[in-house]
CSV table of C-alpha atoms and ligand atoms in Angstrom, one decimal:
chain,number,residue,atom,x,y,z
L,223,MET,CA,-33.9,1.5,-44.5
L,224,GLY,CA,-31.3,-1.2,-43.9
L,225,TYR,CA,-28.8,-2.1,-41.3
L,226,ARG,CA,-25.3,-3.2,-41.0
L,227,LEU,CA,-25.3,-6.1,-38.7
L,228,ALA,CA,-22.9,-6.5,-36.0
L,229,ARG,CA,-22.2,-10.1,-37.0
L,230,ARG,CA,-21.2,-9.0,-40.4
L,231,LEU,CA,-19.0,-6.3,-39.2
L,232,ALA,CA,-17.3,-8.1,-36.5
L,233,LEU,CA,-14.0,-8.4,-38.3
L,234,GLY,CA,-11.8,-5.8,-36.6
L,235,THR,CA,-10.2,-5.6,-33.2
L,236,ALA,CA,-11.3,-2.0,-32.5
L,237,THR,CA,-10.6,-0.9,-29.0
L,238,PHE,CA,-14.1,0.1,-28.3
L,239,VAL,CA,-15.9,-2.6,-30.0
L,240,ALA,CA,-19.1,-1.2,-28.9
L,241,ALA,CA,-18.9,1.5,-31.5
L,242,THR,CA,-18.4,-0.9,-34.4
L,243,LEU,CA,-21.2,-3.1,-33.3
L,244,THR,CA,-24.0,-0.6,-33.3
L,245,ILE,CA,-26.6,-1.3,-35.9
L,246,SER,CA,-26.1,1.6,-38.1
L,247,ALA,CA,-28.7,3.1,-40.4
L,248,LEU,CA,-28.3,2.0,-43.9
L,249,GLY,CA,-26.8,5.0,-45.4
L,250,SER,CA,-23.4,3.6,-44.6
L,251,ALA,CA,-23.9,0.1,-45.9
L,252,VAL,CA,-20.8,0.6,-47.9
L,253,ALA,CA,-18.4,-2.2,-47.7
L,254,ALA,CA,-20.0,-4.2,-45.0
L,255,PRO,CA,-22.0,-6.7,-47.1
L,256,VAL,CA,-18.9,-7.9,-48.9
L,257,ALA,CA,-17.0,-8.5,-45.8
L,258,THR,CA,-19.9,-10.2,-44.2
L,259,GLY,CA,-21.1,-12.5,-46.9
L,260,ALA,CA,-17.6,-13.8,-47.4
L,261,ALA,CA,-16.8,-14.1,-43.8
L,262,ARG,CA,-20.0,-16.0,-43.1
L,263,LEU,CA,-19.5,-18.6,-45.8
L,264,GLY,CA,-19.2,-22.0,-44.2
L,265,ALA,CA,-19.6,-20.5,-40.8
L,266,SER,CA,-21.6,-22.7,-38.5
L,267,THR,CA,-23.0,-20.1,-36.0
L,268,PRO,CA,-21.9,-17.3,-33.6
L,269,ARG,CA,-20.9,-17.3,-29.7
L,270,ILE,CA,-18.8,-16.6,-26.6
L,271,VAL,CA,-15.1,-17.4,-26.9
L,272,ASN,CA,-14.1,-20.6,-25.1
L,273,GLY,CA,-17.7,-21.1,-23.8
L,274,ASP,CA,-19.7,-24.2,-23.3
L,275,ASP,CA,-22.9,-25.5,-24.7
L,276,PRO,CA,-26.0,-24.7,-22.5
L,277,ALA,CA,-27.7,-27.5,-20.6
L,278,PRO,CA,-31.3,-28.1,-21.7
L,279,GLY,CA,-33.6,-25.4,-20.4
L,280,ASP,CA,-30.7,-23.1,-19.4
L,281,LEU,CA,-31.3,-19.3,-19.6
L,282,PRO,CA,-34.8,-19.4,-21.0
L,283,PHE,CA,-34.9,-15.6,-20.8
L,284,LEU,CA,-32.1,-15.2,-23.3
L,285,VAL,CA,-33.3,-13.7,-26.6
L,286,ALA,CA,-31.7,-12.8,-29.9
L,287,LEU,CA,-32.3,-9.4,-31.5
L,288,LEU,CA,-32.9,-9.9,-35.2
L,289,ASP,CA,-32.9,-7.4,-38.0
L,290,ALA,CA,-36.5,-7.7,-39.3
L,291,TYR,CA,-35.6,-7.3,-43.0
L,292,ASP,CA,-32.7,-9.8,-42.9
L,293,PHE,CA,-34.8,-12.2,-41.0
L,294,GLU,CA,-37.3,-12.3,-43.8
L,295,ASP,CA,-34.7,-12.6,-46.5
L,296,GLU,CA,-32.1,-14.8,-44.9
L,297,GLY,CA,-33.4,-16.2,-41.6
L,298,ALA,CA,-32.5,-15.7,-37.9
L,299,PHE,CA,-28.9,-16.8,-38.2
L,300,GLN,CA,-28.0,-14.1,-40.6
L,301,ALA,CA,-30.3,-11.5,-39.0
L,302,GLN,CA,-29.1,-11.8,-35.4
L,303,PHE,CA,-27.1,-8.8,-34.3
L,304,CYS,CA,-27.3,-8.6,-30.5
L,305,GLY,CA,-28.6,-10.5,-27.4
L,306,GLY,CA,-31.1,-9.4,-24.8
L,307,ALA,CA,-33.0,-10.7,-21.7
L,308,LEU,CA,-36.7,-11.0,-21.1
L,309,THR,CA,-37.2,-9.2,-17.7
L,310,THR,CA,-41.0,-9.1,-17.6
L,311,SER,CA,-43.7,-10.6,-20.0
L,312,THR,CA,-43.5,-7.4,-22.1
L,313,THR,CA,-39.9,-6.1,-21.8
L,314,VAL,CA,-36.5,-7.1,-23.2
L,315,VAL,CA,-33.4,-5.4,-21.8
L,316,THR,CA,-30.4,-5.0,-24.1
L,317,ALA,CA,-27.4,-2.7,-24.6
L,318,ALA,CA,-28.1,0.8,-25.9
L,319,HIS,CA,-25.4,0.5,-28.4
L,320,CYS,CA,-27.4,-2.3,-30.1
L,321,VAL,CA,-30.2,0.1,-30.9
L,322,VAL,CA,-28.6,3.5,-31.3
L,323,ASP,CA,-26.7,4.7,-34.4
L,324,ASP,CA,-23.4,5.9,-32.9
L,325,GLU,CA,-22.9,8.4,-35.7
L,326,THR,CA,-26.3,10.1,-35.7
L,327,GLY,CA,-27.6,9.1,-32.3
L,328,ALA,CA,-30.8,7.9,-33.9
L,329,VAL,CA,-32.7,5.1,-32.1
L,330,THR,CA,-33.6,2.2,-34.3
L,331,PRO,CA,-37.3,2.2,-35.2
L,332,PRO,CA,-39.1,-0.6,-33.3
L,333,GLU,CA,-40.5,-2.2,-36.4
L,334,ASP,CA,-37.0,-2.8,-37.7
L,335,VAL,CA,-36.2,-5.2,-34.8
L,336,LEU,CA,-37.7,-8.7,-34.0
L,337,VAL,CA,-37.1,-10.5,-30.8
L,338,GLY,CA,-36.1,-14.2,-31.4
L,339,PHE,CA,-37.2,-16.7,-28.7
L,340,THR,CA,-35.0,-19.6,-29.6
L,341,ARG,CA,-31.9,-21.5,-28.6
L,342,ASN,CA,-31.0,-22.4,-32.2
L,343,LEU,CA,-30.9,-19.6,-34.8
L,344,LYS,CA,-31.0,-22.3,-37.5
L,345,ALA,CA,-34.1,-24.1,-36.1
L,346,PRO,CA,-36.6,-24.8,-38.9
L,347,SER,CA,-38.9,-22.2,-37.5
L,348,VAL,CA,-37.8,-19.5,-35.2
L,349,ARG,CA,-40.4,-17.9,-32.9
L,350,THR,CA,-40.3,-14.1,-33.0
L,351,GLY,CA,-42.0,-11.2,-31.2
L,352,ARG,CA,-42.6,-7.7,-32.5
L,353,VAL,CA,-41.4,-4.6,-30.7
L,354,SER,CA,-43.6,-1.7,-30.1
L,355,ALA,CA,-41.2,0.8,-28.4
L,356,ILE,CA,-37.5,1.2,-27.8
L,357,GLN,CA,-36.3,3.4,-24.9
L,358,VAL,CA,-32.6,4.2,-24.3
L,359,HIS,CA,-31.1,5.2,-21.0
L,360,PRO,CA,-31.1,9.1,-20.8
L,361,SER,CA,-27.4,9.0,-19.7
L,362,TYR,CA,-26.2,6.7,-22.4
L,363,ASP,CA,-23.0,8.1,-23.9
L,364,SER,CA,-21.9,6.4,-27.1
L,365,GLU,CA,-18.3,7.7,-26.8
L,366,GLU,CA,-17.7,6.6,-23.2
L,367,VAL,CA,-20.2,3.7,-23.5
L,368,THR,CA,-21.6,4.6,-20.1
L,369,PHE,CA,-25.2,3.6,-19.2
L,370,ASP,CA,-25.2,1.2,-22.1
L,371,ILE,CA,-28.8,0.0,-21.6
L,372,ALA,CA,-32.1,0.1,-23.5
L,373,VAL,CA,-35.5,-1.5,-23.1
L,374,LEU,CA,-37.6,-3.0,-25.9
L,375,THR,CA,-41.3,-3.2,-25.2
L,376,LEU,CA,-42.9,-6.2,-26.8
L,377,ALA,CA,-46.1,-5.8,-28.9
L,378,GLU,CA,-47.5,-9.0,-27.4
L,379,PRO,CA,-46.8,-10.3,-23.9
L,380,VAL,CA,-44.8,-13.5,-23.6
L,381,LEU,CA,-46.5,-15.6,-21.0
L,382,ASP,CA,-44.8,-19.0,-21.3
L,383,ILE,CA,-41.1,-18.0,-20.7
L,384,THR,CA,-39.9,-17.2,-17.2
L,385,PRO,CA,-38.2,-13.8,-17.2
L,386,ILE,CA,-35.1,-12.9,-15.2
L,387,LEU,CA,-35.3,-10.2,-12.5
L,388,PRO,CA,-32.8,-7.4,-13.0
L,389,MET,CA,-30.5,-6.9,-10.0
L,390,ARG,CA,-31.8,-4.1,-7.8
L,391,PRO,CA,-29.9,-1.8,-5.4
L,392,THR,CA,-31.4,-3.8,-2.5
L,393,ASP,CA,-30.1,-7.2,-3.7
L,394,ALA,CA,-27.0,-8.6,-2.0
L,395,PRO,CA,-23.9,-6.8,-3.3
L,396,ALA,CA,-22.2,-10.2,-3.1
L,397,LEU,CA,-23.8,-10.8,-6.6
L,398,THR,CA,-21.3,-8.4,-8.1
L,399,ALA,CA,-18.5,-8.6,-5.6
L,400,ALA,CA,-15.0,-9.3,-6.7
L,401,GLY,CA,-14.5,-12.9,-7.5
L,402,ALA,CA,-18.3,-13.7,-7.7
L,403,LEU,CA,-19.3,-16.2,-10.4
L,404,ALA,CA,-21.5,-15.1,-13.2
L,405,THR,CA,-22.7,-16.6,-16.5
L,406,VAL,CA,-22.7,-14.8,-19.8
L,407,ALA,CA,-24.5,-16.2,-22.9
L,408,GLY,CA,-25.0,-15.3,-26.5
L,409,TRP,CA,-24.6,-16.1,-30.2
L,410,GLY,CA,-21.5,-14.0,-30.6
L,411,LYS,CA,-18.2,-14.9,-32.2
L,412,LEU,CA,-16.5,-18.1,-31.1
L,413,SER,CA,-13.0,-16.8,-31.6
L,414,ALA,CA,-11.5,-13.3,-31.7
L,415,THR,CA,-9.7,-14.0,-35.0
L,416,LYS,CA,-12.3,-15.9,-37.0
L,417,ASP,CA,-15.8,-14.9,-38.0
L,418,ASN,CA,-17.2,-18.0,-36.7
L,419,PHE,CA,-20.7,-17.9,-35.1
L,420,PRO,CA,-22.7,-20.7,-33.4
L,421,ASP,CA,-26.3,-21.8,-34.2
L,422,ILE,CA,-27.0,-22.6,-30.5
L,423,PHE,CA,-25.9,-20.0,-28.0
L,424,LYS,CA,-22.8,-20.5,-25.9
L,425,VAL,CA,-22.4,-19.9,-22.2
L,426,GLY,CA,-19.3,-18.7,-20.4
L,427,ARG,CA,-18.6,-18.9,-16.6
L,428,LEU,CA,-16.9,-15.7,-15.6
L,429,ARG,CA,-15.6,-14.0,-12.4
L,430,ILE,CA,-16.5,-10.5,-11.5
L,431,PHE,CA,-13.4,-8.2,-11.3
L,432,PRO,CA,-12.8,-5.9,-8.4
L,433,ASN,CA,-13.6,-2.2,-8.9
L,434,GLU,CA,-9.9,-1.4,-8.7
L,435,SER,CA,-9.4,-3.4,-11.9
L,436,CYS,CA,-12.4,-1.8,-13.7
L,437,GLY,CA,-11.5,1.8,-13.8
L,438,GLY,CA,-8.6,1.7,-11.3
L,439,GLY,CA,-6.0,0.0,-13.5
L,440,ALA,CA,-5.2,-2.8,-11.0
L,441,LYS,CA,-4.3,-6.3,-12.3
L,442,PHE,CA,-6.5,-9.3,-11.3
L,443,ILE,CA,-5.6,-13.0,-11.3
L,444,ILE,CA,-8.1,-15.7,-12.2
L,445,GLY,CA,-7.2,-19.4,-12.6
L,446,GLY,CA,-3.5,-18.6,-12.8
L,447,ILE,CA,-3.8,-15.9,-15.5
L,448,THR,CA,-3.0,-12.3,-14.7
L,449,PHE,CA,-5.4,-9.9,-16.3
L,450,ASP,CA,-4.7,-6.2,-16.9
L,451,GLY,CA,-7.5,-4.1,-15.5
L,452,PHE,CA,-8.9,-1.0,-17.3
L,453,GLY,CA,-7.8,2.4,-16.1
L,454,SER,CA,-9.9,5.3,-15.2
L,455,GLY,CA,-9.9,6.7,-18.8
L,456,ALA,CA,-11.5,3.5,-20.1
L,457,ALA,CA,-14.0,2.0,-17.6
L,458,ALA,CA,-16.2,3.6,-15.0
L,459,VAL,CA,-17.7,1.3,-12.3
L,460,GLU,CA,-20.6,3.6,-11.7
L,461,SER,CA,-22.3,2.1,-14.8
L,462,MET,CA,-19.9,-0.8,-15.7
L,463,LEU,CA,-18.8,-4.2,-14.4
L,464,CYS,CA,-15.7,-6.1,-15.6
L,465,ALA,CA,-15.7,-9.9,-15.9
L,466,ALA,CA,-13.7,-12.7,-17.5
L,467,GLY,CA,-13.2,-16.4,-17.1
L,468,VAL,CA,-10.5,-19.0,-17.5
L,469,THR,CA,-11.1,-22.6,-18.5
L,470,ALA,CA,-9.5,-25.6,-16.7
L,471,ASN,CA,-6.7,-25.6,-19.3
L,472,GLN,CA,-6.1,-21.9,-19.0
L,473,LYS,CA,-8.0,-20.5,-21.9
L,474,ILE,CA,-9.6,-17.1,-21.5
L,475,ILE,CA,-13.4,-17.1,-21.6
L,476,ASP,CA,-14.9,-13.8,-22.8
L,477,SER,CA,-17.9,-12.5,-24.7
L,478,CYS,CA,-17.3,-11.2,-28.2
L,479,GLN,CA,-18.8,-9.4,-31.1
L,480,GLY,CA,-22.5,-10.4,-31.5
L,481,ASP,CA,-22.9,-11.1,-27.8
L,482,SER,CA,-23.7,-7.4,-27.0
L,483,GLY,CA,-26.8,-6.7,-25.1
L,484,GLY,CA,-26.9,-10.3,-23.9
L,485,PRO,CA,-27.2,-11.2,-20.2
L,486,LEU,CA,-24.6,-11.5,-17.5
L,487,VAL,CA,-26.4,-13.5,-14.8
L,488,GLY,CA,-25.3,-13.8,-11.2
L,489,GLY,CA,-26.7,-15.8,-8.2
L,490,GLU,CA,-28.4,-19.1,-8.1
L,491,GLY,CA,-32.0,-20.3,-8.1
L,492,ALA,CA,-34.5,-17.8,-6.7
L,493,ALA,CA,-31.6,-15.3,-6.1
L,494,MET,CA,-30.6,-15.4,-9.8
L,495,ARG,CA,-30.4,-11.9,-11.2
L,496,LEU,CA,-29.5,-10.0,-14.4
L,497,ILE,CA,-26.4,-8.2,-13.2
L,498,GLY,CA,-24.9,-7.1,-16.5
L,499,LEU,CA,-25.3,-6.6,-20.2
L,500,VAL,CA,-22.5,-7.4,-22.7
L,501,SER,CA,-21.2,-3.9,-23.6
L,502,TRP,CA,-17.6,-3.6,-24.8
L,503,GLY,CA,-14.0,-5.0,-24.7
L,504,GLU,CA,-10.7,-4.8,-26.3
L,505,ASP,CA,-10.5,-7.5,-28.8
L,506,CYS,CA,-11.9,-10.7,-27.2
L,507,ALA,CA,-10.4,-13.2,-24.8
L,508,ILE,CA,-7.1,-11.4,-24.3
L,509,THR,CA,-5.8,-10.6,-20.8
L,510,LYS,CA,-8.3,-7.8,-20.3
L,511,PRO,CA,-11.8,-8.3,-19.0
L,512,GLY,CA,-15.0,-7.9,-21.0
L,513,VAL,CA,-17.0,-4.9,-19.8
L,514,TYR,CA,-20.7,-5.1,-19.0
L,515,ALA,CA,-23.4,-2.5,-18.3
L,516,ARG,CA,-24.0,-2.6,-14.5
L,517,VAL,CA,-27.7,-3.3,-14.2
L,518,ALA,CA,-28.0,-2.5,-10.4
L,519,ALA,CA,-27.1,1.1,-11.3
L,520,MET,CA,-30.0,1.3,-13.8
L,521,ALA,CA,-33.0,0.6,-11.5
L,522,ASP,CA,-34.7,4.0,-12.0
L,523,PHE,CA,-34.5,3.6,-15.8
L,524,LEU,CA,-35.8,0.0,-15.6
L,525,ILE,CA,-38.7,1.0,-13.3
L,526,SER,CA,-39.6,3.9,-15.6
L,527,THR,CA,-39.7,1.6,-18.6
L,528,ASN,CA,-41.6,-1.1,-16.8
L,529,ALA,CA,-38.7,-3.5,-17.3
L,530,LEU,CA,-38.5,-3.8,-13.5
L,531,VAL,CA,-41.7,-3.8,-11.4
L,532,SER,CA,-41.6,-1.8,-8.2
L,533,VAL,CA,-44.3,-1.4,-5.6
L,534,ALA,CA,-44.7,0.8,-2.6
L,535,PRO,CA,-42.7,-0.6,0.4
L,536,ILE,CA,-45.0,-2.6,2.6
L,537,LEU,CA,-42.6,-4.0,5.1
L,538,ALA,CA,-40.8,-1.9,7.7
L,539,PRO,CA,-37.0,-2.1,7.7
L,540,THR,CA,-35.1,-3.5,10.6
L,541,ILE,CA,-32.3,-1.2,11.8
L,542,ASP,CA,-29.2,-1.4,13.9
L,543,LEU,CA,-27.1,1.5,15.2
L,544,THR,CA,-23.4,2.2,15.1
L,545,VAL,CA,-22.6,4.5,18.0
L,546,LEU,CA,-20.5,7.6,17.1
L,547,ASN,CA,-19.5,10.7,18.8
L,548,THR,CA,-22.5,13.0,18.9
L,549,ALA,CA,-24.1,10.9,16.2
L,550,LEU,CA,-25.7,7.6,15.5
L,551,ARG,CA,-25.3,5.7,12.2
L,552,VAL,CA,-28.5,3.9,11.3
L,553,ASN,CA,-27.9,0.7,9.2
L,554,PHE,CA,-31.0,-0.5,7.3
L,555,LYS,CA,-31.9,-4.1,6.5
L,556,VAL,CA,-34.8,-4.4,4.1
L,557,ALA,CA,-36.9,-7.4,3.6
L,558,ASP,CA,-37.7,-8.2,0.0
L,559,ASP,CA,-41.3,-7.0,-0.5
L,560,GLY,CA,-40.8,-6.4,-4.2
L,561,SER,CA,-40.2,-2.7,-3.7
L,562,VAL,CA,-37.2,-0.8,-4.9
L,563,PRO,CA,-36.5,1.8,-2.3
L,564,SER,CA,-35.3,5.2,-3.3
L,565,SER,CA,-34.6,6.6,0.1
L,566,TYR,CA,-34.0,5.6,3.7
L,567,THR,CA,-35.1,7.8,6.5
L,568,ALA,CA,-34.4,7.6,10.3
L,569,ASN,CA,-35.5,9.8,13.3
L,570,ALA,CA,-33.9,10.0,16.7
L,571,THR,CA,-36.0,11.5,19.5
L,572,ASP,CA,-34.5,13.2,22.5
L,573,PRO,CA,-36.3,11.6,25.5
L,574,THR,CA,-36.4,14.8,27.6
L,575,THR,CA,-37.0,17.6,25.1
L,576,GLY,CA,-38.9,15.5,22.5
L,577,GLN,CA,-36.8,17.1,19.8
L,578,VAL,CA,-36.5,15.0,16.7
L,579,PHE,CA,-33.3,14.7,14.6
L,580,THR,CA,-33.4,13.1,11.1
L,581,CYS,CA,-31.3,11.7,8.4
L,582,THR,CA,-31.9,10.4,4.9
L,583,GLY,CA,-29.8,8.0,2.9
L,584,GLN,CA,-29.8,6.9,-0.7
L,585,PRO,CA,-29.4,3.4,-2.2
L,586,ARG,CA,-25.8,2.2,-2.5
L,587,VAL,CA,-25.0,-0.6,-4.9
L,588,ASP,CA,-21.6,-1.1,-3.3
L,589,LEU,CA,-22.8,-1.8,0.3
L,590,GLN,CA,-24.7,-4.6,1.9
L,591,TYR,CA,-26.7,-2.2,4.0
L,592,PRO,CA,-27.7,1.3,3.1
L,593,PHE,CA,-27.4,3.7,6.0
L,594,CYS,CA,-27.7,7.3,7.1
L,595,THR,CA,-26.1,9.1,10.0
L,596,ILE,CA,-28.0,11.3,12.5
L,597,THR,CA,-25.7,14.1,13.7
L,598,GLN,CA,-25.8,16.9,16.2
L,599,LEU,CA,-26.8,14.6,19.0
L,600,MET,CA,-25.6,14.8,22.6
L,601,ASN,CA,-23.1,12.3,23.9
L,602,ASN,CA,-24.2,10.1,26.8
L,603,THR,CA,-27.8,10.7,26.0
L,604,SER,CA,-30.1,7.8,25.1
L,605,TYR,CA,-32.2,8.4,21.9
L,606,SER,CA,-35.0,6.4,20.5
L,607,VAL,CA,-34.5,5.7,16.8
L,608,THR,CA,-37.1,4.6,14.3
L,609,ALA,CA,-36.9,4.4,10.5
L,610,SER,CA,-38.8,3.9,7.2
L,611,ILE,CA,-38.0,3.4,3.6
L,612,SER,CA,-39.7,5.1,0.6
L,613,ASN,CA,-40.0,5.2,-3.1
L,614,SER,CA,-42.2,7.2,-5.5
L,615,LEU,CA,-45.1,4.9,-4.8
L,616,GLY,CA,-45.1,5.2,-1.0
L,617,THR,CA,-43.5,4.8,2.4
L,618,SER,CA,-43.2,1.7,4.6
L,619,PRO,CA,-44.5,1.5,8.1
L,620,MET,CA,-42.0,2.7,10.8
L,621,SER,CA,-39.5,0.2,12.2
L,622,THR,CA,-39.5,-0.9,15.8
L,623,ALA,CA,-37.6,1.6,17.9
L,624,VAL,CA,-34.0,0.9,18.8
L,625,THR,CA,-32.2,3.0,21.5
L,626,GLY,CA,-28.7,4.3,21.0
L,627,THR,CA,-26.4,6.5,23.1
L,628,PRO,CA,-23.7,8.6,21.2
L,629,LEU,CA,-20.4,8.4,23.0
L,630,GLY,CA,-17.3,10.5,23.0
L,631,VAL,CA,-15.0,7.5,22.5
L,632,PRO,CA,-12.7,7.7,19.5
L,633,THR,CA,-14.2,7.1,16.1
L,634,PRO,CA,-13.1,3.7,14.9
L,635,GLY,CA,-9.9,3.6,12.9
L,636,ALA,CA,-9.3,1.2,10.1
L,637,ILE,CA,-6.8,-1.2,8.6
L,638,ARG,CA,-6.2,0.6,5.4
L,639,LYS,CA,-3.9,-1.9,3.8
L,640,VAL,CA,-2.2,-5.2,4.6
L,641,TRP,CA,1.4,-4.5,3.8
L,642,SER,CA,2.7,-8.0,4.4
L,643,SER,CA,1.3,-11.2,5.7
L,644,TYR,CA,4.0,-13.7,4.9
L,645,ASP,CA,7.2,-14.6,6.8
L,646,ARG,CA,5.0,-15.1,9.9
L,647,THR,CA,4.6,-11.4,10.0
L,648,ILE,CA,1.6,-9.0,9.7
L,649,ALA,CA,2.3,-5.4,8.8
L,650,VAL,CA,-0.6,-3.1,8.2
L,651,VAL,CA,-1.1,0.5,7.3
L,652,VAL,CA,-3.6,2.1,9.6
L,653,ARG,CA,-6.1,4.9,9.4
L,654,ARG,CA,-6.0,6.5,12.8
L,655,SER,CA,-9.1,7.3,15.0
L,656,PHE,CA,-10.3,10.8,15.8
L,657,ALA,CA,-10.1,11.6,19.5
L,658,ASN,CA,-13.6,12.9,20.0
L,659,ASP,CA,-14.3,14.1,23.6
L,660,ALA,CA,-10.9,13.2,25.1
L,661,PRO,CA,-7.4,12.7,23.8
L,662,ILE,CA,-6.5,9.3,22.6
L,663,THR,CA,-4.3,7.5,25.1
L,664,SER,CA,-3.4,4.4,23.0
L,665,THR,CA,-3.8,3.0,19.6
L,666,THR,CA,-3.0,-0.7,19.1
L,667,LEU,CA,-3.2,-3.5,16.5
L,668,SER,CA,-4.7,-6.6,18.0
L,669,CYS,CA,-4.8,-9.9,16.0
L,670,ALA,CA,-6.3,-13.1,17.2
L,671,PRO,CA,-6.0,-16.5,15.5
L,672,ILE,CA,-9.5,-17.4,14.3
L,673,ASN,CA,-9.1,-21.0,15.4
L,674,GLY,CA,-8.5,-19.9,19.0
L,675,GLY,CA,-5.3,-19.1,20.9
L,676,PRO,CA,-4.1,-15.9,22.4
L,677,ALA,CA,-4.4,-12.6,20.7
L,678,ARG,CA,-1.2,-10.6,19.9
L,679,THR,CA,-1.2,-6.8,20.4
L,680,THR,CA,1.3,-4.1,19.4
L,681,PRO,CA,1.2,-0.3,19.5
L,682,VAL,CA,0.5,1.6,16.3
L,683,ARG,CA,3.5,3.9,15.5
L,684,GLY,CA,2.7,6.7,13.1
L,685,ASP,CA,0.3,4.9,10.7
L,686,TRP,CA,2.1,1.5,10.9
L,687,ALA,CA,1.9,-1.6,13.0
L,688,ILE,CA,3.9,-4.8,12.7
L,689,LEU,CA,3.5,-8.2,14.5
L,690,LYS,CA,6.2,-10.8,14.0
L,691,LYS,CA,6.6,-14.5,14.8
L,692,LEU,CA,2.9,-15.4,14.3
L,693,ARG,CA,1.6,-18.8,13.5
L,694,PRO,CA,0.9,-19.7,9.9
L,695,THR,CA,-2.9,-19.5,10.1
L,696,TYR,CA,-5.8,-17.0,9.7
L,697,TYR,CA,-5.9,-14.0,12.1
L,698,SER,CA,-8.7,-11.6,12.7
L,699,CYS,CA,-7.2,-8.1,13.3
L,700,VAL,CA,-8.6,-4.9,14.6
L,701,ILE,CA,-7.3,-1.4,15.4
L,702,ILE,CA,-8.3,-0.3,18.9
L,703,ALA,CA,-8.2,3.3,20.0
L,704,THR,CA,-8.8,4.3,23.6
L,705,ASN,CA,-9.5,7.6,25.4
L,706,ALA,CA,-10.7,8.5,28.8
L,707,LEU,CA,-14.3,7.7,27.7
L,708,GLY,CA,-13.6,4.2,26.4
L,709,SER,CA,-12.3,2.3,23.4
L,710,ALA,CA,-13.4,1.9,19.8
L,711,ALA,CA,-12.5,-1.0,17.5
L,712,SER,CA,-12.2,-0.9,13.8
L,713,ALA,CA,-14.0,-3.4,11.6
L,714,PRO,CA,-12.1,-6.7,11.8
L,715,LYS,CA,-9.9,-7.8,8.9
L,716,LEU,CA,-9.2,-11.4,8.2
L,717,ILE,CA,-5.5,-11.9,7.4
L,718,ARG,CA,-3.8,-15.1,6.4
L,719,VAL,CA,-0.2,-15.5,7.7
L,720,THR,CA,2.2,-17.8,5.8
L,721,ARG,CA,5.7,-18.8,6.5
Z,153,LIG,N1,-19.7,-4.6,-28.4
Z,153,LIG,C1,-19.7,-6.1,-28.7
Z,153,LIG,C2,-21.0,-6.4,-29.4
Z,153,LIG,O1,-21.7,-5.5,-29.9
Z,153,LIG,C3,-19.4,-6.9,-27.5
Z,153,LIG,C4,-18.0,-6.9,-27.3
Z,153,LIG,C5,-17.6,-7.6,-26.0
Z,153,LIG,N2,-16.2,-7.8,-26.0
Z,153,LIG,C6,-15.5,-8.4,-25.1
Z,153,LIG,N3,-14.3,-8.6,-25.2
Z,153,LIG,N4,-16.1,-9.0,-24.0
Z,153,LIG,O2,-21.3,-7.6,-29.6
């Protein structure tokens, strides 16, 4: 058995590079060696395009995946084909496409891969670890490159390297919110056009793209450069994240061939998490983002492969309530007790009849707080609500009780879109409220300068509202709907007015 190595193949500019980078079973070793050998002559090493050198001790959990046969014959530099991240003492997380033959679907035998624990692939002696099992995400699709994640189990535990914790659905969504900073690292190509690879890995500082640019086709601007997003036919945010960076002198920073499977890391210090894995892109460092496997969407797989340790929840959640018409929305805040919850349950007890109403919610990677909504309650009745969280290992204690009274006021509307906020004008598109128990008597837009000063209010007409002659400052705006039972305000939206 032999392999074509990603590094050797990384010549083309295929649209879905993921496909070309897979380690393929040897049968197809046709032309690859020629291209490779030649291309590598004189090359110093592989990396990220327009990246930086790491600081000493940076990213200790970054590992190189090495072809075991090439390692023996030619050393780590030639044998490296992908990156990975140590997430526990016995597990390395990488991209599925690094270890699946995209033609046959065969998973690489574990004995054919070595894990390299080194910064420098040309170090005189490179520490390696053997692999005892390779598991691929059950939903991995090599055509769509969805759920591009695999776990390598190490034959011997690694106890002297600090692993990185994979992002869990309970971690702050800010880690992967639009504009968040993240770091990618690897030994992949240094330039899209040349087959130039680094000895010591490179790091790139990237910004996370909004979901609308990663499957919704929207453009995104970073550091003065406008990036085209990927449309719905290409990227799918359920299992992918898009990211790219721009240097101070406006060069695009991107991962590239040979970086696949390597970590995209978000957060700082104790909150640092593995948020993505280098997966695919169009060419490298053009005005399209690189695409990463979204780790927070893979928690179940990571737990089942022991790459993420979960325990039974031991701490009760704290809850707060959003009052709705004949319903109460229960928002969960979970303390980090090391558990990865799989469901959120709340009960509302009717004080007079003792009848209990229940709801159950699922983890949401896109929201700060998971929630569930208890329905079929009576308006103007006070309910006592308690809640717990569960996973396959157990259920937390019950939260302290919170009381809530469903009301027949309108449901809150929303500012759907800010149409304009320049020329001292705010124009917004509104989602209107539902009347609930009594007809709505007024719907208004109300904007208050955040640094103080009087609020300005105007009626919503149709689904529009416009305020003119504002001050050039930040305003906090809400939509307020009123009926005979009271008023309901939308979530506030911060809008910057310019001249
Ligand atoms: N699939 C590539 C690999 O196997 C990674 C490509 C990433 N491309 C990008 N433009 N970010 O190494």
